[in-house]
PDB file of C-alpha atoms in Angstrom:
ATOM      1  CA  MET M   1     140.569 145.613  56.474  1.00  0.00           C
ATOM      2  CA  LYS M   2     138.894 143.073  54.281  1.00  0.00           C
ATOM      3  CA  LEU M   3     140.825 142.917  51.020  1.00  0.00           C
ATOM      4  CA  LEU M   4     139.514 141.059  47.983  1.00  0.00           C
ATOM      5  CA  ARG M   5     139.840 140.505  44.259  1.00  0.00           C
ATOM      6  CA  TYR M   6     136.851 140.751  41.950  1.00  0.00           C
ATOM      7  CA  GLY M   7     136.050 140.250  38.287  1.00  0.00           C
ATOM      8  CA  PRO M   8     136.330 137.560  35.593  1.00  0.00           C
ATOM      9  CA  LYS M   9     138.811 134.718  36.014  1.00  0.00           C
ATOM     10  CA  GLY M  10     142.290 135.867  35.103  1.00  0.00           C
ATOM     11  CA  HIS M  11     141.262 139.532  35.078  1.00  0.00           C
ATOM     12  CA  GLU M  12     140.548 140.205  38.745  1.00  0.00           C
ATOM     13  CA  LYS M  13     140.951 143.702  40.166  1.00  0.00           C
ATOM     14  CA  PRO M  14     141.950 144.640  43.723  1.00  0.00           C
ATOM     15  CA  GLY M  15     139.289 145.835  46.106  1.00  0.00           C
ATOM     16  CA  LEU M  16     138.196 146.090  49.703  1.00  0.00           C
ATOM     17  CA  LEU M  17     134.945 145.593  51.534  1.00  0.00           C
ATOM     18  CA  ASP M  18     133.838 148.747  53.310  1.00  0.00           C
ATOM     19  CA  PRO M  19     132.032 148.732  56.688  1.00  0.00           C
ATOM     20  CA  ALA M  20     128.636 148.772  54.931  1.00  0.00           C
ATOM     21  CA  GLY M  21     129.466 145.682  52.869  1.00  0.00           C
ATOM     22  CA  GLN M  22     130.097 147.638  49.646  1.00  0.00           C
ATOM     23  CA  ILE M  23     133.005 146.548  47.430  1.00  0.00           C
ATOM     24  CA  ARG M  24     135.363 149.451  46.684  1.00  0.00           C
ATOM     25  CA  ASP M  25     137.948 149.494  43.906  1.00  0.00           C
ATOM     26  CA  LEU M  26     141.638 149.776  44.880  1.00  0.00           C
ATOM     27  CA  SER M  27     143.092 149.852  41.362  1.00  0.00           C
ATOM     28  CA  ASP M  28     144.429 153.403  41.801  1.00  0.00           C
ATOM     29  CA  HIS M  29     146.460 152.305  44.817  1.00  0.00           C
ATOM     30  CA  VAL M  30     147.722 148.756  44.155  1.00  0.00           C
ATOM     31  CA  ALA M  31     147.942 146.615  41.036  1.00  0.00           C
ATOM     32  CA  ASP M  32     146.728 143.490  42.824  1.00  0.00           C
ATOM     33  CA  ILE M  33     146.256 141.976  46.278  1.00  0.00           C
ATOM     34  CA  ALA M  34     149.537 140.154  45.858  1.00  0.00           C
ATOM     35  CA  GLY M  35     153.259 140.319  46.556  1.00  0.00           C
ATOM     36  CA  ALA M  36     154.461 143.729  47.671  1.00  0.00           C
ATOM     37  CA  ALA M  37     150.888 144.912  48.284  1.00  0.00           C
ATOM     38  CA  LEU M  38     150.891 142.623  51.327  1.00  0.00           C
ATOM     39  CA  LEU M  39     153.986 144.109  52.936  1.00  0.00           C
ATOM     40  CA  PRO M  40     153.352 145.937  56.227  1.00  0.00           C
ATOM     41  CA  GLU M  41     154.088 149.388  54.827  1.00  0.00           C
ATOM     42  CA  THR M  42     151.638 148.939  51.940  1.00  0.00           C
ATOM     43  CA  LEU M  43     148.924 147.600  54.224  1.00  0.00           C
ATOM     44  CA  ARG M  44     149.368 150.645  56.460  1.00  0.00           C
ATOM     45  CA  LYS M  45     148.876 152.940  53.454  1.00  0.00           C
ATOM     46  CA  LEU M  46     145.732 151.079  52.401  1.00  0.00           C
ATOM     47  CA  ALA M  47     144.405 151.198  55.963  1.00  0.00           C
ATOM     48  CA  SER M  48     144.814 154.984  55.981  1.00  0.00           C
ATOM     49  CA  LEU M  49     142.451 155.399  53.022  1.00  0.00           C
ATOM     50  CA  ASP M  50     138.884 156.562  53.589  1.00  0.00           C
ATOM     51  CA  PRO M  51     136.819 153.772  51.977  1.00  0.00           C
ATOM     52  CA  SER M  52     134.029 156.219  51.123  1.00  0.00           C
ATOM     53  CA  THR M  53     136.387 158.007  48.724  1.00  0.00           C
ATOM     54  CA  LEU M  54     137.110 154.842  46.723  1.00  0.00           C
ATOM     55  CA  PRO M  55     135.031 154.034  43.622  1.00  0.00           C
ATOM     56  CA  PRO M  56     132.138 151.688  44.456  1.00  0.00           C
ATOM     57  CA  VAL M  57     131.847 148.485  42.438  1.00  0.00           C
ATOM     58  CA  VAL M  58     128.316 148.174  41.096  1.00  0.00           C
ATOM     59  CA  GLY M  59     126.387 144.937  40.792  1.00  0.00           C
ATOM     60  CA  GLY M  60     127.469 141.629  42.250  1.00  0.00           C
ATOM     61  CA  PRO M  61     130.798 140.746  40.619  1.00  0.00           C
ATOM     62  CA  ARG M  62     132.433 137.357  40.868  1.00  0.00           C
ATOM     63  CA  LEU M  63     134.980 137.158  43.670  1.00  0.00           C
ATOM     64  CA  GLY M  64     138.349 135.678  42.809  1.00  0.00           C
ATOM     65  CA  ALA M  65     140.816 134.168  45.251  1.00  0.00           C
ATOM     66  CA  CYS M  66     141.583 136.924  47.750  1.00  0.00           C
ATOM     67  CA  VAL M  67     145.334 136.637  47.043  1.00  0.00           C
ATOM     68  CA  GLY M  68     146.811 136.781  43.567  1.00  0.00           C
ATOM     69  CA  ALA M  69     150.076 135.409  42.165  1.00  0.00           C
ATOM     70  CA  VAL M  70     150.501 132.972  45.059  1.00  0.00           C
ATOM     71  CA  GLY M  71     154.043 131.629  45.099  1.00  0.00           C
ATOM     72  CA  LYS M  72     153.653 128.785  47.588  1.00  0.00           C
ATOM     73  CA  PHE M  73     150.513 127.055  48.845  1.00  0.00           C
ATOM     74  CA  VAL M  74     151.742 125.123  51.890  1.00  0.00           C
ATOM     75  CA  CYS M  75     149.361 122.862  53.802  1.00  0.00           C
ATOM     76  CA  ILE M  76     149.501 121.245  57.228  1.00  0.00           C
ATOM     77  CA  GLY M  77     148.200 117.716  57.734  1.00  0.00           C
ATOM     78  CA  LEU M  78     146.463 116.207  60.774  1.00  0.00           C
ATOM     79  CA  ASN M  79     146.742 119.441  62.761  1.00  0.00           C
ATOM     80  CA  TYR M  80     143.625 118.860  64.876  1.00  0.00           C
ATOM     81  CA  SER M  81     143.954 115.968  67.314  1.00  0.00           C
ATOM     82  CA  ASP M  82     140.312 114.921  66.917  1.00  0.00           C
ATOM     83  CA  HIS M  83     140.684 114.903  63.115  1.00  0.00           C
ATOM     84  CA  ALA M  84     143.769 112.696  63.404  1.00  0.00           C
ATOM     85  CA  LYS M  85     141.737 110.335  65.578  1.00  0.00           C
ATOM     86  CA  GLU M  86     138.843 110.114  63.089  1.00  0.00           C
ATOM     87  CA  THR M  87     141.264 109.121  60.313  1.00  0.00           C
ATOM     88  CA  GLY M  88     143.001 106.525  62.500  1.00  0.00           C
ATOM     89  CA  SER M  89     146.288 108.438  62.457  1.00  0.00           C
ATOM     90  CA  PRO M  90     148.602 109.273  65.375  1.00  0.00           C
ATOM     91  CA  ILE M  91     148.870 112.899  66.515  1.00  0.00           C
ATOM     92  CA  PRO M  92     151.943 114.322  64.747  1.00  0.00           C
ATOM     93  CA  LYS M  93     155.036 115.091  66.793  1.00  0.00           C
ATOM     94  CA  GLU M  94     156.012 117.746  64.241  1.00  0.00           C
ATOM     95  CA  PRO M  95     153.860 119.543  61.666  1.00  0.00           C
ATOM     96  CA  ILE M  96     153.162 117.496  58.529  1.00  0.00           C
ATOM     97  CA  LEU M  97     153.852 119.623  55.447  1.00  0.00           C
ATOM     98  CA  PHE M  98     152.558 119.072  51.934  1.00  0.00           C
ATOM     99  CA  ALA M  99     151.774 121.284  48.944  1.00  0.00           C
ATOM    100  CA  LYS M 100     148.748 122.209  46.905  1.00  0.00           C
ATOM    101  CA  TRP M 101     149.679 123.279  43.399  1.00  0.00           C
ATOM    102  CA  THR M 102     148.817 126.903  42.720  1.00  0.00           C
ATOM    103  CA  SER M 103     146.832 125.793  39.648  1.00  0.00           C
ATOM    104  CA  ALA M 104     144.266 124.454  42.142  1.00  0.00           C
ATOM    105  CA  ILE M 105     143.390 127.978  43.316  1.00  0.00           C
ATOM    106  CA  ILE M 106     139.910 129.297  42.504  1.00  0.00           C
ATOM    107  CA  GLY M 107     137.530 131.893  43.878  1.00  0.00           C
ATOM    108  CA  PRO M 108     135.471 131.227  46.998  1.00  0.00           C
ATOM    109  CA  ASN M 109     132.232 130.604  45.104  1.00  0.00           C
ATOM    110  CA  ASP M 110     133.533 128.980  41.929  1.00  0.00           C
ATOM    111  CA  ASP M 111     132.516 125.413  41.103  1.00  0.00           C
ATOM    112  CA  VAL M 112     134.601 122.570  42.539  1.00  0.00           C
ATOM    113  CA  GLU M 113     135.164 119.815  39.986  1.00  0.00           C
ATOM    114  CA  ILE M 114     135.367 116.119  40.777  1.00  0.00           C
ATOM    115  CA  PRO M 115     138.348 114.940  38.698  1.00  0.00           C
ATOM    116  CA  VAL M 116     137.949 112.322  36.000  1.00  0.00           C
ATOM    117  CA  GLY M 117     138.246 108.908  37.657  1.00  0.00           C
ATOM    118  CA  SER M 118     137.746 110.194  41.196  1.00  0.00           C
ATOM    119  CA  GLU M 119     135.526 108.278  43.598  1.00  0.00           C
ATOM    120  CA  LYS M 120     136.570 109.833  46.933  1.00  0.00           C
ATOM    121  CA  THR M 121     136.548 113.626  46.642  1.00  0.00           C
ATOM    122  CA  ASP M 122     136.277 115.162  50.116  1.00  0.00           C
ATOM    123  CA  TRP M 123     136.049 118.536  51.875  1.00  0.00           C
ATOM    124  CA  GLU M 124     138.149 120.302  54.540  1.00  0.00           C
ATOM    125  CA  VAL M 125     137.461 123.776  55.955  1.00  0.00           C
ATOM    126  CA  GLU M 126     140.720 125.412  57.031  1.00  0.00           C
ATOM    127  CA  LEU M 127     142.150 128.671  58.336  1.00  0.00           C
ATOM    128  CA  GLY M 128     144.492 130.188  55.758  1.00  0.00           C
ATOM    129  CA  VAL M 129     147.468 132.301  56.860  1.00  0.00           C
ATOM    130  CA  VAL M 130     148.724 134.812  54.284  1.00  0.00           C
ATOM    131  CA  ILE M 131     152.337 135.905  54.590  1.00  0.00           C
ATOM    132  CA  GLY M 132     153.143 139.614  54.502  1.00  0.00           C
ATOM    133  CA  GLN M 133     156.727 140.223  55.535  1.00  0.00           C
ATOM    134  CA  GLY M 134     158.801 137.298  54.297  1.00  0.00           C
ATOM    135  CA  GLY M 135     161.721 135.631  55.995  1.00  0.00           C
ATOM    136  CA  ARG M 136     163.692 132.517  56.846  1.00  0.00           C
ATOM    137  CA  ASN M 137     164.232 130.887  60.233  1.00  0.00           C
ATOM    138  CA  ILE M 138     161.601 133.152  61.759  1.00  0.00           C
ATOM    139  CA  ASP M 139     161.559 133.176  65.543  1.00  0.00           C
ATOM    140  CA  GLU M 140     158.261 131.932  66.939  1.00  0.00           C
ATOM    141  CA  ALA M 141     157.937 134.989  69.170  1.00  0.00           C
ATOM    142  CA  GLN M 142     157.927 137.261  66.095  1.00  0.00           C
ATOM    143  CA  ALA M 143     156.040 134.917  63.763  1.00  0.00           C
ATOM    144  CA  LEU M 144     152.738 136.820  63.752  1.00  0.00           C
ATOM    145  CA  ASP M 145     154.609 139.956  62.620  1.00  0.00           C
ATOM    146  CA  HIS M 146     155.108 138.124  59.317  1.00  0.00           C
ATOM    147  CA  VAL M 147     151.381 137.536  58.773  1.00  0.00           C
ATOM    148  CA  ALA M 148     149.416 139.911  56.519  1.00  0.00           C
ATOM    149  CA  GLY M 149     146.063 138.364  57.325  1.00  0.00           C
ATOM    150  CA  TYR M 150     143.782 135.350  57.345  1.00  0.00           C
ATOM    151  CA  CYS M 151     141.216 133.774  55.032  1.00  0.00           C
ATOM    152  CA  VAL M 152     138.917 130.791  54.554  1.00  0.00           C
ATOM    153  CA  ILE M 153     140.230 127.814  52.563  1.00  0.00           C
ATOM    154  CA  ASN M 154     138.524 124.627  51.419  1.00  0.00           C
ATOM    155  CA  ASP M 155     141.294 122.029  51.160  1.00  0.00           C
ATOM    156  CA  VAL M 156     139.415 119.780  48.738  1.00  0.00           C
ATOM    157  CA  SER M 157     141.027 116.333  48.622  1.00  0.00           C
ATOM    158  CA  GLU M 158     140.791 113.123  46.596  1.00  0.00           C
ATOM    159  CA  ARG M 159     141.336 110.504  49.292  1.00  0.00           C
ATOM    160  CA  ALA M 160     142.133 107.505  47.107  1.00  0.00           C
ATOM    161  CA  TRP M 161     144.787 109.462  45.254  1.00  0.00           C
ATOM    162  CA  GLN M 162     146.082 110.964  48.499  1.00  0.00           C
ATOM    163  CA  LEU M 163     146.299 107.737  50.509  1.00  0.00           C
ATOM    164  CA  GLU M 164     146.053 104.701  48.236  1.00  0.00           C
ATOM    165  CA  ARG M 165     148.261 105.474  45.244  1.00  0.00           C
ATOM    166  CA  GLY M 166     151.698 105.579  46.905  1.00  0.00           C
ATOM    167  CA  GLY M 167     154.105 108.463  47.393  1.00  0.00           C
ATOM    168  CA  THR M 168     153.177 111.768  49.025  1.00  0.00           C
ATOM    169  CA  TRP M 169     149.756 113.264  49.692  1.00  0.00           C
ATOM    170  CA  ASP M 170     150.246 115.901  47.018  1.00  0.00           C
ATOM    171  CA  LYS M 171     148.677 113.989  44.125  1.00  0.00           C
ATOM    172  CA  GLY M 172     145.318 113.934  45.931  1.00  0.00           C
ATOM    173  CA  LYS M 173     145.466 117.568  47.012  1.00  0.00           C
ATOM    174  CA  GLY M 174     146.365 119.712  44.041  1.00  0.00           C
ATOM    175  CA  CYS M 175     143.807 118.919  41.355  1.00  0.00           C
ATOM    176  CA  ASP M 176     142.293 121.832  39.458  1.00  0.00           C
ATOM    177  CA  THR M 177     139.647 123.663  41.568  1.00  0.00           C
ATOM    178  CA  PHE M 178     140.813 121.984  44.804  1.00  0.00           C
ATOM    179  CA  GLY M 179     141.837 125.310  46.398  1.00  0.00           C
ATOM    180  CA  PRO M 180     138.982 127.798  46.926  1.00  0.00           C
ATOM    181  CA  ILE M 181     140.376 130.833  48.778  1.00  0.00           C
ATOM    182  CA  GLY M 182     138.474 133.816  50.206  1.00  0.00           C
ATOM    183  CA  PRO M 183     136.089 135.605  50.071  1.00  0.00           C
ATOM    184  CA  TRP M 184     138.488 138.145  51.526  1.00  0.00           C
ATOM    185  CA  LEU M 185     141.813 138.492  53.240  1.00  0.00           C
ATOM    186  CA  VAL M 186     141.142 139.892  56.706  1.00  0.00           C
ATOM    187  CA  THR M 187     144.135 141.785  58.054  1.00  0.00           C
ATOM    188  CA  THR M 188     145.580 140.885  61.435  1.00  0.00           C
ATOM    189  CA  ASP M 189     144.200 143.958  63.214  1.00  0.00           C
ATOM    190  CA  GLU M 190     140.728 142.412  62.861  1.00  0.00           C
ATOM    191  CA  VAL M 191     141.850 138.978  64.128  1.00  0.00           C
ATOM    192  CA  PRO M 192     143.325 139.504  67.589  1.00  0.00           C
ATOM    193  CA  ASP M 193     143.605 135.775  68.302  1.00  0.00           C
ATOM    194  CA  PRO M 194     143.820 133.302  65.392  1.00  0.00           C
ATOM    195  CA  GLN M 195     143.527 130.473  67.930  1.00  0.00           C
ATOM    196  CA  ALA M 196     139.961 131.402  68.912  1.00  0.00           C
ATOM    197  CA  LEU M 197     138.024 131.090  65.650  1.00  0.00           C
ATOM    198  CA  GLY M 198     135.057 128.847  65.009  1.00  0.00           C
ATOM    199  CA  LEU M 199     135.042 127.116  61.628  1.00  0.00           C
ATOM    200  CA  TRP M 200     132.363 124.978  59.978  1.00  0.00           C
ATOM    201  CA  LEU M 201     131.341 123.269  56.743  1.00  0.00           C
ATOM    202  CA  GLU M 202     128.015 122.002  55.389  1.00  0.00           C
ATOM    203  CA  VAL M 203     127.108 119.868  52.381  1.00  0.00           C
ATOM    204  CA  ASP M 204     123.533 120.299  51.110  1.00  0.00           C
ATOM    205  CA  GLY M 205     122.639 121.959  54.409  1.00  0.00           C
ATOM    206  CA  HIS M 206     123.997 119.151  56.620  1.00  0.00           C
ATOM    207  CA  ARG M 207     126.717 120.349  58.959  1.00  0.00           C
ATOM    208  CA  TYR M 208     129.631 117.944  58.915  1.00  0.00           C
ATOM    209  CA  GLN M 209     132.384 120.107  60.431  1.00  0.00           C
ATOM    210  CA  ASP M 210     131.997 122.386  63.447  1.00  0.00           C
ATOM    211  CA  GLY M 211     135.316 123.091  65.133  1.00  0.00           C
ATOM    212  CA  ASN M 212     137.530 125.780  66.605  1.00  0.00           C
ATOM    213  CA  THR M 213     141.135 126.757  65.906  1.00  0.00           C
ATOM    214  CA  SER M 214     141.794 126.520  69.661  1.00  0.00           C
ATOM    215  CA  THR M 215     142.136 122.752  69.201  1.00  0.00           C
ATOM    216  CA  MET M 216     144.998 122.915  66.700  1.00  0.00           C
ATOM    217  CA  VAL M 217     147.954 120.719  67.593  1.00  0.00           C
ATOM    218  CA  PHE M 218     150.329 123.418  66.312  1.00  0.00           C
ATOM    219  CA  GLY M 219     149.177 127.036  66.368  1.00  0.00           C
ATOM    220  CA  VAL M 220     149.780 129.745  63.775  1.00  0.00           C
ATOM    221  CA  ARG M 221     152.916 131.093  65.477  1.00  0.00           C
ATOM    222  CA  THR M 222     154.492 127.656  65.492  1.00  0.00           C
ATOM    223  CA  LEU M 223     153.507 126.885  61.907  1.00  0.00           C
ATOM    224  CA  VAL M 224     154.935 130.103  60.451  1.00  0.00           C
ATOM    225  CA  SER M 225     158.191 129.606  62.323  1.00  0.00           C
ATOM    226  CA  TYR M 226     158.370 125.906  61.474  1.00  0.00           C
ATOM    227  CA  CYS M 227     157.723 126.333  57.755  1.00  0.00           C
ATOM    228  CA  SER M 228     160.373 129.047  57.540  1.00  0.00           C
ATOM    229  CA  GLN M 229     163.016 126.506  58.578  1.00  0.00           C
ATOM    230  CA  PHE M 230     162.556 124.644  55.308  1.00  0.00           C
ATOM    231  CA  MET M 231     161.771 127.415  52.813  1.00  0.00           C
ATOM    232  CA  SER M 232     161.892 131.170  52.579  1.00  0.00           C
ATOM    233  CA  LEU M 233     158.426 132.552  53.156  1.00  0.00           C
ATOM    234  CA  GLN M 234     157.545 135.365  50.770  1.00  0.00           C
ATOM    235  CA  PRO M 235     154.750 137.945  50.530  1.00  0.00           C
ATOM    236  CA  GLY M 236     151.569 136.274  49.315  1.00  0.00           C
ATOM    237  CA  ASP M 237     152.540 132.733  50.281  1.00  0.00           C
ATOM    238  CA  ILE M 238     149.697 130.861  51.951  1.00  0.00           C
ATOM    239  CA  ILE M 239     149.769 128.339  54.778  1.00  0.00           C
ATOM    240  CA  SER M 240     146.600 126.277  55.146  1.00  0.00           C
ATOM    241  CA  THR M 241     146.598 125.178  58.761  1.00  0.00           C
ATOM    242  CA  GLY M 242     144.644 121.907  58.846  1.00  0.00           C
ATOM    243  CA  THR M 243     141.047 120.879  59.366  1.00  0.00           C
ATOM    244  CA  PRO M 244     138.866 119.913  62.348  1.00  0.00           C
ATOM    245  CA  PRO M 245     136.945 116.610  62.439  1.00  0.00           C
ATOM    246  CA  GLY M 246     133.943 115.909  60.252  1.00  0.00           C
ATOM    247  CA  VAL M 247     135.509 115.195  56.877  1.00  0.00           C
ATOM    248  CA  GLY M 248     133.782 112.686  54.622  1.00  0.00           C
ATOM    249  CA  LEU M 249     136.579 110.150  55.061  1.00  0.00           C
ATOM    250  CA  GLY M 250     135.907 110.089  58.813  1.00  0.00           C
ATOM    251  CA  CYS M 251     132.185 109.323  58.498  1.00  0.00           C
ATOM    252  CA  LYS M 252     131.021 105.776  59.145  1.00  0.00           C
ATOM    253  CA  PRO M 253     130.530 104.753  56.432  1.00  0.00           C
ATOM    254  CA  PRO M 254     132.610 107.355  54.534  1.00  0.00           C
ATOM    255  CA  VAL M 255     130.720 110.009  52.563  1.00  0.00           C
ATOM    256  CA  PHE M 256     132.161 111.667  49.474  1.00  0.00           C
ATOM    257  CA  LEU M 257     131.071 114.487  47.206  1.00  0.00           C
ATOM    258  CA  ARG M 258     128.734 114.003  44.254  1.00  0.00           C
ATOM    259  CA  ALA M 259     127.979 116.267  41.305  1.00  0.00           C
ATOM    260  CA  GLY M 260     125.189 118.727  42.050  1.00  0.00           C
ATOM    261  CA  GLN M 261     125.898 119.018  45.768  1.00  0.00           C
ATOM    262  CA  VAL M 262     126.604 122.388  47.380  1.00  0.00           C
ATOM    263  CA  MET M 263     129.263 123.085  50.000  1.00  0.00           C
ATOM    264  CA  ARG M 264     128.995 126.051  52.381  1.00  0.00           C
ATOM    265  CA  LEU M 265     131.798 126.837  54.791  1.00  0.00           C
ATOM    266  CA  GLY M 266     133.030 129.690  56.899  1.00  0.00           C
ATOM    267  CA  ILE M 267     135.191 130.973  59.740  1.00  0.00           C
ATOM    268  CA  ASP M 268     134.258 133.523  62.403  1.00  0.00           C
ATOM    269  CA  GLY M 269     134.956 137.014  61.078  1.00  0.00           C
ATOM    270  CA  LEU M 270     136.508 135.787  57.834  1.00  0.00           C
ATOM    271  CA  GLY M 271     133.402 135.263  55.723  1.00  0.00           C
ATOM    272  CA  GLU M 272     131.832 132.320  53.931  1.00  0.00           C
ATOM    273  CA  GLN M 273     132.302 130.301  50.758  1.00  0.00           C
ATOM    274  CA  ARG M 274     129.752 128.462  48.632  1.00  0.00           C
ATOM    275  CA  GLN M 275     130.696 125.954  45.934  1.00  0.00           C
ATOM    276  CA  THR M 276     128.590 123.789  43.654  1.00  0.00           C
ATOM    277  CA  VAL M 277     130.173 120.430  42.845  1.00  0.00           C
ATOM    278  CA  SER M 278     130.431 119.429  39.205  1.00  0.00           C
ATOM    279  CA  MET M 279     132.162 116.727  37.155  1.00  0.00           C
ATOM    280  CA  ALA M 280     135.336 117.652  35.335  1.00  0.00           C
ATOM    281  CA  LYS M 281     135.218 117.155  31.583  1.00  0.00           C
TER     282      LYS M 281
END
């Protein structure tokens, strides 16, 4: 299934994308694509529905983040060896964890704002892992049983604030609009191998990133298990799994986003995002 949320900001409704590309309303079956709706038993019930019997959504509504009421937005740093190399960093011996604040979350095609005072706002296409069945100290062999599905994430980053202002990376990662998620959550039955997905990102039509999840340092199984050692994972939590090479910071000379530019990014089978860059007021 391809689950989604549509409608005005703050008033999104649950939906799914049918095989013909038509959005269908799920409001009679779940309140939101969030929390308990992502548990295995609920996903099985939704999968049993005949999409043609669900009300079609007319027009072209705005898409919100494909997961609502996100509790934790956990990110993994330097998880592609070639990305670590382009930033001059060693390959991690253990996953690097940091957080994006949930106030950063926006829809897949909403504007991304350059924060006031920023000079080094950058892009990062990433595979997002959405937790279904929660847990702690999850065994790696069972880790994928705890995944509801996958989505596209743009881990927008302010590099000066991330790397030059002291402390943790978080201050350069969680600005408002720095977390586009979607367009849809694709359930695990449609993603047989999360370690075999091409992912890419373009700015104004120039392709900067063109990678594959097969080159992750730590795969999805490992990341779910690892994160669960340090926090309880709960339905609707998101793990953003790192980015391949081609970020603006790694260009020579570095290239950063400017107002008016357009980012396009996508992952095989998970859809595409498109964001216009603007200046925050």
